[in-house]
Amino acid sequence: MKSTIYYVSSINGSNSNDGLSEQTPFETLNKINEISLNPGDKVLLEKGSVFASQFLHIKECGDINGEIIEIASYGEGEEMPRIDADGKGIWYQDYGLPLDFKGHIYKGDVSSTVLLYDTENIYIHDIEITNFEEYTNAKEYSDPNKMDRTGVAVVAQNRGTIHSITLSNLYVHDVNGNVYNKHMNNGGIYMTAFKPEDEEKTGIPRYNGITVKDCHIENVSRWGIAVGYTYNHAQFSTKELEEATFRKYGNENIILINNFVKNAGGDAITPMYALRPLTEHNVSLSCATEMNDRIYAYPEKRMGKVAAAIWPWKCKDAIFRFNEACDTRLNQDGMAYDADSGDGTVYEYNYSRQNDGGCIMFCMQEAIHNTFVNNVSYDDLGGLISPVKNPDAYIANNTFIKRKSVPLLRKKMKSGKYKLENNNIIEIEE
């Protein structure tokens, strides 16, 4: 089948055009939402265009043999085409069963600027994305029933394993979702897997081949980048995690590289339920900005006023290297890095500075076989290391440059077992 290039321009377009050339572009994204895209098709948005109160929801797939669907830009200049959902693009999210904590909201309406639902073999790049609403007062902003919003939401449900999704050079900003709903598709980029309608027929939904690279995420709530929470969370309830569990129920070939996340209301970057995810050369700056009593004011039964910068959830052999995390704001966590529940997390060659909750946490009994080596912590605050109830944290060959008044171990979070080996601890003046 011959591939087609569709052009869309809010500047020069008209929905009476055929959309098949730069001279005859469509005017709105609604025309693309109405089209069934085929493998090899491209959707190009003109630079400088602003698609106000619009959204792009893609349900079609590229071909596994290389005929991908591509969403990108065209034209002159440096100004990316911008999609402003403004609370439009509403769809219903439902994991299909309660999550690992009964207080988590797992279903409800979500507004997403870009939605990829059971979509694979797709490449989206060089687009600016927002989803913003103006609130008149603080109580309205902190409403526990506020709309969940995403810049880019990705869902696996009725197609089994989802392959090859690449998001590159996206500028996702001003997405003011619901700060309390940490596992709804909330924030900058969020990927999830829901219970399928007929699992025996379609297979277990999961991801194999996700790359998020060179993206700028700013002023989003709740998460910066999260890949990807699953309805099959119960399969990962043990301390020791087997590779076979991930190959059947979890995510593989997850790469999060060279992204910049600033002013996320909660956590910055988190691979989830993934086998050997690679998270490197990312920067988190001034995150967890809403994890405080002033904004996180009405959690009801959801709890969860905790966030860290760059960390894994229920992963095996996750690698974090060459990342930077600075100025994570104070909360019950508030550290740069967190070897959370999972097996075999490695942090190496990372940098942290002035994070209110310290440098690294090894979180609780189900975080096992985790190492923190060859990293640099400069002037982190509150207590540099939190091995809270952890069985076997290994911390070696790091440089900790700290104020004299800041303890090496964070108060009330030092109850676990840990081994310190060959670390260079340098004290500086207040």
PDB file of N, CA and C in Angstrom, residues 319-370:
ATOM      1  N   ILE A 319      19.578   0.323  35.108  1.00  0.00           N
ATOM      2  CA  ILE A 319      20.830   1.074  35.061  1.00  0.00           C
ATOM      3  C   ILE A 319      20.512   2.566  35.002  1.00  0.00           C
ATOM      4  N   PHE A 320      21.100   3.326  35.934  1.00  0.00           N
ATOM      5  CA  PHE A 320      21.004   4.788  35.959  1.00  0.00           C
ATOM      6  C   PHE A 320      22.419   5.340  35.949  1.00  0.00           C
ATOM      7  N   ARG A 321      22.771   6.065  34.893  1.00  0.00           N
ATOM      8  CA  ARG A 321      24.134   6.585  34.833  1.00  0.00           C
ATOM      9  C   ARG A 321      24.177   7.921  34.098  1.00  0.00           C
ATOM     10  N   PHE A 322      25.135   8.739  34.512  1.00  0.00           N
ATOM     11  CA  PHE A 322      25.383  10.051  33.907  1.00  0.00           C
ATOM     12  C   PHE A 322      24.160  10.975  33.990  1.00  0.00           C
ATOM     13  N   ASN A 323      23.332  10.779  35.016  1.00  0.00           N
ATOM     14  CA  ASN A 323      22.197  11.670  35.229  1.00  0.00           C
ATOM     15  C   ASN A 323      22.561  12.766  36.217  1.00  0.00           C
ATOM     16  N   GLU A 324      21.785  13.847  36.191  1.00  0.00           N
ATOM     17  CA  GLU A 324      21.941  14.942  37.152  1.00  0.00           C
ATOM     18  C   GLU A 324      20.586  15.237  37.774  1.00  0.00           C
ATOM     19  N   ALA A 325      20.589  15.419  39.092  1.00  0.00           N
ATOM     20  CA  ALA A 325      19.356  15.776  39.797  1.00  0.00           C
ATOM     21  C   ALA A 325      19.687  16.862  40.810  1.00  0.00           C
ATOM     22  N   CYS A 326      19.019  17.998  40.656  1.00  0.00           N
ATOM     23  CA  CYS A 326      19.303  19.153  41.511  1.00  0.00           C
ATOM     24  C   CYS A 326      18.010  19.762  42.030  1.00  0.00           C
ATOM     25  N   ASP A 327      18.048  20.233  43.277  1.00  0.00           N
ATOM     26  CA  ASP A 327      16.980  21.050  43.845  1.00  0.00           C
ATOM     27  C   ASP A 327      15.644  20.314  43.893  1.00  0.00           C
ATOM     28  N   THR A 328      15.656  19.020  44.168  1.00  0.00           N
ATOM     29  CA  THR A 328      14.393  18.338  44.442  1.00  0.00           C
ATOM     30  C   THR A 328      13.850  18.869  45.763  1.00  0.00           C
ATOM     31  N   ARG A 329      12.561  19.232  45.775  1.00  0.00           N
ATOM     32  CA  ARG A 329      12.005  19.942  46.917  1.00  0.00           C
ATOM     33  C   ARG A 329      11.670  18.994  48.065  1.00  0.00           C
ATOM     34  N   LEU A 330      11.645  19.550  49.251  1.00  0.00           N
ATOM     35  CA  LEU A 330      11.449  18.775  50.470  1.00  0.00           C
ATOM     36  C   LEU A 330      10.067  18.136  50.512  1.00  0.00           C
ATOM     37  N   ASN A 331      10.038  16.844  50.805  1.00  0.00           N
ATOM     38  CA  ASN A 331       8.816  16.118  51.119  1.00  0.00           C
ATOM     39  C   ASN A 331       9.232  14.900  51.914  1.00  0.00           C
ATOM     40  N   GLN A 332       8.375  13.938  52.067  1.00  0.00           N
ATOM     41  CA  GLN A 332       8.750  12.759  52.839  1.00  0.00           C
ATOM     42  C   GLN A 332       9.899  11.997  52.189  1.00  0.00           C
ATOM     43  N   ASP A 333      10.083  12.163  50.888  1.00  0.00           N
ATOM     44  CA  ASP A 333      11.266  11.653  50.189  1.00  0.00           C
ATOM     45  C   ASP A 333      12.168  12.847  49.852  1.00  0.00           C
ATOM     46  N   GLY A 334      12.066  13.369  48.635  1.00  0.00           N
ATOM     47  CA  GLY A 334      12.780  14.585  48.279  1.00  0.00           C
ATOM     48  C   GLY A 334      14.233  14.405  47.912  1.00  0.00           C
ATOM     49  N   MET A 335      14.645  13.151  47.659  1.00  0.00           N
ATOM     50  CA  MET A 335      16.044  12.932  47.301  1.00  0.00           C
ATOM     51  C   MET A 335      16.230  12.890  45.782  1.00  0.00           C
ATOM     52  N   ALA A 336      17.493  12.951  45.374  1.00  0.00           N
ATOM     53  CA  ALA A 336      17.811  12.887  43.942  1.00  0.00           C
ATOM     54  C   ALA A 336      17.481  11.521  43.365  1.00  0.00           C
ATOM     55  N   TYR A 337      17.922  10.460  44.056  1.00  0.00           N
ATOM     56  CA  TYR A 337      17.820   9.105  43.527  1.00  0.00           C
ATOM     57  C   TYR A 337      17.221   8.187  44.590  1.00  0.00           C
ATOM     58  N   ASP A 338      16.502   7.174  44.136  1.00  0.00           N
ATOM     59  CA  ASP A 338      15.811   6.277  45.049  1.00  0.00           C
ATOM     60  C   ASP A 338      15.804   4.882  44.448  1.00  0.00           C
ATOM     61  N   ALA A 339      16.607   3.985  45.024  1.00  0.00           N
ATOM     62  CA  ALA A 339      16.555   2.581  44.623  1.00  0.00           C
ATOM     63  C   ALA A 339      15.343   1.969  45.308  1.00  0.00           C
ATOM     64  N   ASP A 340      14.188   2.110  44.668  1.00  0.00           N
ATOM     65  CA  ASP A 340      12.921   1.691  45.268  1.00  0.00           C
ATOM     66  C   ASP A 340      12.676   0.214  44.992  1.00  0.00           C
ATOM     67  N   SER A 341      11.521  -0.282  45.387  1.00  0.00           N
ATOM     68  CA  SER A 341      11.203  -1.702  45.278  1.00  0.00           C
ATOM     69  C   SER A 341      11.604  -2.243  43.907  1.00  0.00           C
ATOM     70  N   GLY A 342      12.459  -3.234  43.919  1.00  0.00           N
ATOM     71  CA  GLY A 342      12.999  -3.801  42.704  1.00  0.00           C
ATOM     72  C   GLY A 342      14.243  -4.597  43.030  1.00  0.00           C
ATOM     73  N   ASP A 343      14.857  -5.145  42.004  1.00  0.00           N
ATOM     74  CA  ASP A 343      15.938  -6.111  42.183  1.00  0.00           C
ATOM     75  C   ASP A 343      17.116  -5.713  41.296  1.00  0.00           C
ATOM     76  N   GLY A 344      18.231  -5.362  41.939  1.00  0.00           N
ATOM     77  CA  GLY A 344      19.466  -5.164  41.195  1.00  0.00           C
ATOM     78  C   GLY A 344      19.663  -3.805  40.562  1.00  0.00           C
ATOM     79  N   THR A 345      19.101  -2.749  41.137  1.00  0.00           N
ATOM     80  CA  THR A 345      19.279  -1.399  40.591  1.00  0.00           C
ATOM     81  C   THR A 345      20.730  -0.946  40.757  1.00  0.00           C
ATOM     82  N   VAL A 346      21.275  -0.340  39.705  1.00  0.00           N
ATOM     83  CA  VAL A 346      22.635   0.201  39.735  1.00  0.00           C
ATOM     84  C   VAL A 346      22.590   1.686  39.411  1.00  0.00           C
ATOM     85  N   TYR A 347      23.112   2.499  40.324  1.00  0.00           N
ATOM     86  CA  TYR A 347      23.371   3.912  40.068  1.00  0.00           C
ATOM     87  C   TYR A 347      24.877   4.093  39.950  1.00  0.00           C
ATOM     88  N   GLU A 348      25.321   4.656  38.808  1.00  0.00           N
ATOM     89  CA  GLU A 348      26.746   4.885  38.642  1.00  0.00           C
ATOM     90  C   GLU A 348      26.995   6.157  37.825  1.00  0.00           C
ATOM     91  N   TYR A 349      27.990   6.915  38.243  1.00  0.00           N
ATOM     92  CA  TYR A 349      28.433   8.123  37.536  1.00  0.00           C
ATOM     93  C   TYR A 349      27.337   9.182  37.435  1.00  0.00           C
ATOM     94  N   ASN A 350      26.517   9.308  38.459  1.00  0.00           N
ATOM     95  CA  ASN A 350      25.489  10.333  38.509  1.00  0.00           C
ATOM     96  C   ASN A 350      25.934  11.489  39.392  1.00  0.00           C
ATOM     97  N   TYR A 351      25.270  12.622  39.254  1.00  0.00           N
ATOM     98  CA  TYR A 351      25.594  13.833  40.007  1.00  0.00           C
ATOM     99  C   TYR A 351      24.325  14.355  40.669  1.00  0.00           C
ATOM    100  N   SER A 352      24.468  14.839  41.890  1.00  0.00           N
ATOM    101  CA  SER A 352      23.338  15.458  42.581  1.00  0.00           C
ATOM    102  C   SER A 352      23.822  16.679  43.342  1.00  0.00           C
ATOM    103  N   ARG A 353      22.883  17.654  43.464  1.00  0.00           N
ATOM    104  CA  ARG A 353      23.252  18.870  44.176  1.00  0.00           C
ATOM    105  C   ARG A 353      22.024  19.511  44.819  1.00  0.00           C
ATOM    106  N   GLN A 354      22.133  19.831  46.078  1.00  0.00           N
ATOM    107  CA  GLN A 354      21.140  20.610  46.830  1.00  0.00           C
ATOM    108  C   GLN A 354      19.723  20.057  46.697  1.00  0.00           C
ATOM    109  N   ASN A 355      19.623  18.746  46.818  1.00  0.00           N
ATOM    110  CA  ASN A 355      18.311  18.124  46.919  1.00  0.00           C
ATOM    111  C   ASN A 355      17.904  18.100  48.387  1.00  0.00           C
ATOM    112  N   ASP A 356      16.706  18.595  48.680  1.00  0.00           N
ATOM    113  CA  ASP A 356      16.301  18.782  50.074  1.00  0.00           C
ATOM    114  C   ASP A 356      16.258  17.481  50.860  1.00  0.00           C
ATOM    115  N   GLY A 357      15.988  16.369  50.196  1.00  0.00           N
ATOM    116  CA  GLY A 357      15.906  15.082  50.882  1.00  0.00           C
ATOM    117  C   GLY A 357      17.159  14.249  50.776  1.00  0.00           C
ATOM    118  N   GLY A 358      18.252  14.843  50.329  1.00  0.00           N
ATOM    119  CA  GLY A 358      19.509  14.123  50.250  1.00  0.00           C
ATOM    120  C   GLY A 358      19.821  13.570  48.880  1.00  0.00           C
ATOM    121  N   CYS A 359      20.761  12.636  48.846  1.00  0.00           N
ATOM    122  CA  CYS A 359      21.275  12.100  47.584  1.00  0.00           C
ATOM    123  C   CYS A 359      20.581  10.803  47.172  1.00  0.00           C
ATOM    124  N   ILE A 360      20.563   9.785  48.041  1.00  0.00           N
ATOM    125  CA  ILE A 360      20.110   8.469  47.629  1.00  0.00           C
ATOM    126  C   ILE A 360      19.335   7.793  48.755  1.00  0.00           C
ATOM    127  N   MET A 361      18.219   7.150  48.384  1.00  0.00           N
ATOM    128  CA  MET A 361      17.464   6.314  49.307  1.00  0.00           C
ATOM    129  C   MET A 361      17.416   4.894  48.763  1.00  0.00           C
ATOM    130  N   PHE A 362      17.548   3.933  49.666  1.00  0.00           N
ATOM    131  CA  PHE A 362      17.306   2.524  49.359  1.00  0.00           C
ATOM    132  C   PHE A 362      16.014   2.177  50.096  1.00  0.00           C
ATOM    133  N   CYS A 363      14.921   2.063  49.384  1.00  0.00           N
ATOM    134  CA  CYS A 363      13.600   2.173  50.001  1.00  0.00           C
ATOM    135  C   CYS A 363      12.977   0.833  50.360  1.00  0.00           C
ATOM    136  N   MET A 364      13.044   0.539  51.624  1.00  0.00           N
ATOM    137  CA  MET A 364      12.272  -0.523  52.255  1.00  0.00           C
ATOM    138  C   MET A 364      12.782  -1.929  51.895  1.00  0.00           C
ATOM    139  N   GLN A 365      12.021  -2.921  52.396  1.00  0.00           N
ATOM    140  CA  GLN A 365      12.489  -4.302  52.380  1.00  0.00           C
ATOM    141  C   GLN A 365      12.512  -4.935  50.986  1.00  0.00           C
ATOM    142  N   GLU A 366      11.711  -4.439  50.064  1.00  0.00           N
ATOM    143  CA  GLU A 366      11.643  -5.066  48.742  1.00  0.00           C
ATOM    144  C   GLU A 366      12.604  -4.447  47.730  1.00  0.00           C
ATOM    145  N   ALA A 367      13.477  -3.573  48.200  1.00  0.00           N
ATOM    146  CA  ALA A 367      14.542  -3.040  47.345  1.00  0.00           C
ATOM    147  C   ALA A 367      15.811  -3.826  47.660  1.00  0.00           C
ATOM    148  N   ILE A 368      16.190  -4.744  46.774  1.00  0.00           N
ATOM    149  CA  ILE A 368      17.292  -5.651  47.079  1.00  0.00           C
ATOM    150  C   ILE A 368      18.363  -5.608  45.992  1.00  0.00           C
ATOM    151  N   HIS A 369      19.580  -5.984  46.417  1.00  0.00           N
ATOM    152  CA  HIS A 369      20.724  -6.121  45.505  1.00  0.00           C
ATOM    153  C   HIS A 369      21.031  -4.809  44.772  1.00  0.00           C
ATOM    154  N   ASN A 370      20.891  -3.700  45.462  1.00  0.00           N
ATOM    155  CA  ASN A 370      21.065  -2.396  44.828  1.00  0.00           C
ATOM    156  C   ASN A 370      22.421  -1.787  45.176  1.00  0.00           C
TER     157      ASN A 370
END
